[in-house]
Structure formats: C-alpha cells, structure tokens
Phi, psi and omega in degrees: 000132194234163174224134187218173166326098171084007180188179180217152178219156166232180168221155149202163188288134177283295174203158170226110192224123190033266179234038175230135188237131180240153192227135161290125156256130190239116172241139191235182181231165180278001170248011198233113185273349170251165162323140187234353202206125182226119173233152170244133181251130187256126180225163182278135182281319171305306203250000183079341187291116168312119191258322184197148196222115192237137199245140144287153159312139164315122187231126174277148192036048163233147189218115183270116165316290182227159166205119176249133184286146177253328175233188170295339195225010182233151186223184169212166170157171169271153167205141168281157191212160168234157201224140169241128181265186198297333180265009154092038166274129164284144188225118183251119184231173182241156181215138165248133179239139182224157194047046160288126177299126184247133195243137182292344186239169165274153204226116187256140183235120184314325173269031187027054192233137211267136185261122174185179194242107183274126172256325152217157184217151190291170181280130184296355192299320179221121176313136169270127169281308195233149155217135198233113181243170163188141199244137178304110182301149186040063184202183169236013184274123188243161158218170193186113163274136181240133149253118185307165195295316201291349185066040187255335190200152175262128172266175188206134149231136188229122189211161164255181160318333192261350164149188195287128172245353173187149191198110173229149186286339203208101156270290166262173168231129185329353167297338184286072190301133174068056185259126186234154181244149186222186176195166165226193181291350176231342177196155202264145181221164185229138172257160163185167179240144166237105176080220177269008186264146154252137188242142175214159193215141171234144181233126189264132183264357176271333173240035171033053191231128181271145182272172165277164175278125195244150158287123176231010158182136181241130177295124179290337167207115186304346187282345197258326197258114168272087208287339196286341179244016174293164185221138167225155178205162206228120170217174216306329186253328197239161170231147177242117188240104167253121169211175183262156184256122193283153167285310183204195198238030167286325185183151183271005200280144189298341169293347155276002161274146191263310172203183162238136186249165171214125193261149167255119184243135177291123172301317191302294191243009174070006179280147179285122159276318178226166188197115174242155184258115170297313213196117176263135167256092177320309178233150185312121195269129166307316187209147172200127186217146181222159183227165193213129177221161163236151179202133204029072161063025178238136170274155188224138182236136159243142166212137184234134193236158171225121173223116196042239193262020184227116177285140174223159174230123163243170201226151198198099189155179167268111185314311192302344187281334193264344183305147183235128181279138169289154147144276188307337193266354190289137189288144189268355192204163181288122198235151171231140189268168176280145178317146175200150336285156204216121352287176188217173178221348180242295184212119182258140203230140182219126167274113169248131184278116195247133177282349201186150164318145178183153157288153210210129173229141190245111178247120171264128194220143180278187198275343180277351178092020193258128181292119193236351186210145168216156181198132178252129157248098177300144174032075164266147173267168193290138209149206176256137182223120192267130182243144163234156168212130199257033184062032194234152164274178176307329183287334174093019178255140195287136174293205167250143168318158174140178161288145182214144185232125193273141180221124179238134189234174173171127173044062166072010168278161168208142176200158185221149183219162159236136199225167186249100182270137172236138167267000000 
C-alpha cells in the first residue's frame, strides 16, 4: 500500500498461472473514499518485469474486491459501490460484473460508469456493509458473502458469467465472528469463530449441497491461543492452522505474541496430527503479521515484524519448492519497469533488467527534447539495476513541474518511459 501527493494506491495478487502473475492495482484520491481507478498488471514471474498494464474506466465510488481476466481484453469480479438516488440518499451495494472492458490506456468516462455486464446486484432494500468473495480455482464460478448495514445477517450468492446459480439472503448471522469464505478446486468453504472454537462448513456448487457444521479446532487453553489472529489453508487431506501464542491472556495484539505455531489437522475427523513452532519472538514486536499457504502438500509460512526501527521478513518452509531455475527466462534485451511513484514530487525509481554485463546510461529529456540530466552506471552485471532521479538537472537545480521522457541505453539497446514531476 502506498501514499503520495494527492492520492493513495493499494495492490493485491489477482491470479498466478504458469509464469504469469496478475496484480490488481487500485488508486484513489484524498477526496474520494473509494478507488477511482483499477488496473490489472501482468508480470513475468521469473523477472518481475511488468509486461502489460490494462485499465478499467475510471469509476467514482467503486471498489473491486477482485478482478480476474477472462479474455485478453475483458475481466470479471465483485465490486462495492456507492449510489445516490433522486432524493440524494446514499445507498451502498454490491455487484458482480462480467465482460469488464480493459484498455491499454487510462479511460475517463464523463458518467463514471465501468463498461461491463451486470450479472448480479444486491437488493436495494438494505444497504451492504461488507462483502467477501472467492473464485473457484480453474473455473468461472464465484461466491460471495454480503453483510447488511444493520449487521443482522450474511447473505450468500454463487454464480458464473452466465447468471446466478444459487442465492440465499440469510446464510449466517453476525454471531459468527471472523467469518471467511475460501475455496479449493471443487468447493467453497466457510470458517468462523464462536467463543474460542473454530468452525467449518463447505458448499459444493455442482450438487448445491452444504455440509454439516463441524468444530475443527478447540484451543486446549484459552489463555494461550489467539484464535482471532489465526490463518488457515486446506489441501485434499489436511487443514493447516497457524496462530500466535500469547504471553498472557490480556490482549491479542502483536506486542503480546510469544511465538507462532502451526497445527496439521486431519480433514477426516479434525484431529491435530502435528504441531510445529514456526517462529519465536525474542522481544515483544511492535508489529507482526503472518501468512500461510500450501503447495504440493507442503505448508509455507511468511512472518513480517517491526522491532523498533527495523522491519524483518521471515520464511518458514521448504525452499526447494519455491525456487525458480535461471536460464530460459533470462531477458534477451534491456527492459524497464514502470517508474514509481508516478507522478512524483521527491524521487522516482526505475527497475532496469539487464540481459548481460554492460554500461547503462540514463538520459532524461523535457517535452522540447532537451537533455536535462545524464547519468552513467559503468560495468553493470546482468540482473536488476534500480535507478533513481530526484527531479534535478545536471547543474543540481530543481526542474519545473511537468512530463519528462526517460531513456535508458546500453550495448545497442534503448528503452523509454514517461514520468510526471509535481512540485
């Protein structure tokens, strides 16, 4: 998540398929509470270099929870939105949109409407406070839970690009704390907490069948297990539950975390088969977060902490599973990733992918074609080189606000990008 002059942006991973990663980027302003711009960025997994950035139309007061490409130029996903009726009453709702047009350039529509087909829209009888969605892997099937503003019930909808498959306006009550929807290859499943116990229920969309509700974890000692900060993933045979152990039962904030443990739980009878200590905190952290996933039957954990003025990122798992072989994906030419932040008013950075050892030159021109800044980085090895420009010319003077053209050259290669400088 980033913050800059006049606006903010945030990103989340949309999908990973083969060597391609799609990232959803949302950007808003100081004056609009929801994002006004959404883009899907396609990256090469091995290099990290963006290969394409596609935009939806700008839409005020609309926030996509998820956005997945369905074709080369269209996408689909759930969104929350604010609407004003003829009496100027605000209504917050949810929609599922398909055939969302994607453009290679930013498109500004005077009516602020996204060009798409509406497959489902929440009822106007009650405002929507919260939406949680999930997409079935290797399928066009989606599910979403939506909570009314009065916080009296969670509705549920399951659909695909053709229409609604199943909907019920009251599936859960808000007593189910930390209600979450997840998915695997064939079903959606819900987890929630009541007191100290964690519950699970699944929904099979192909048979329209809900399983019985099961308790899959009860903490052995309520003073030790912080259920509210737990993470969980599932594969064909097991549940993996990761949660912090508290120094005492006064609070579940990270400064009270003593260690992170990870349970391996049988999906047959929800018994705990193994327990690993993932991480021990030597000192109370000022901030801590953790994530969990499973691949080929092997769970992986990532922990980030902030201890004083220093931040750390830790990994716990089998490194061989996530290693990437070098060779075939080595770039054949000089590439430049989109500059960031852009626009900027302090310093702008550019990641340059270098295919072989070479001298790399940075040239910056104004719109009149005048060379205002030049920098030479001699004898750079193959890999990623990060270049910076602080908005100064060769004499060390601050340049005027405006658009500038950046050129990167090396061993017969040349590539360009544009940046906007704002004082």
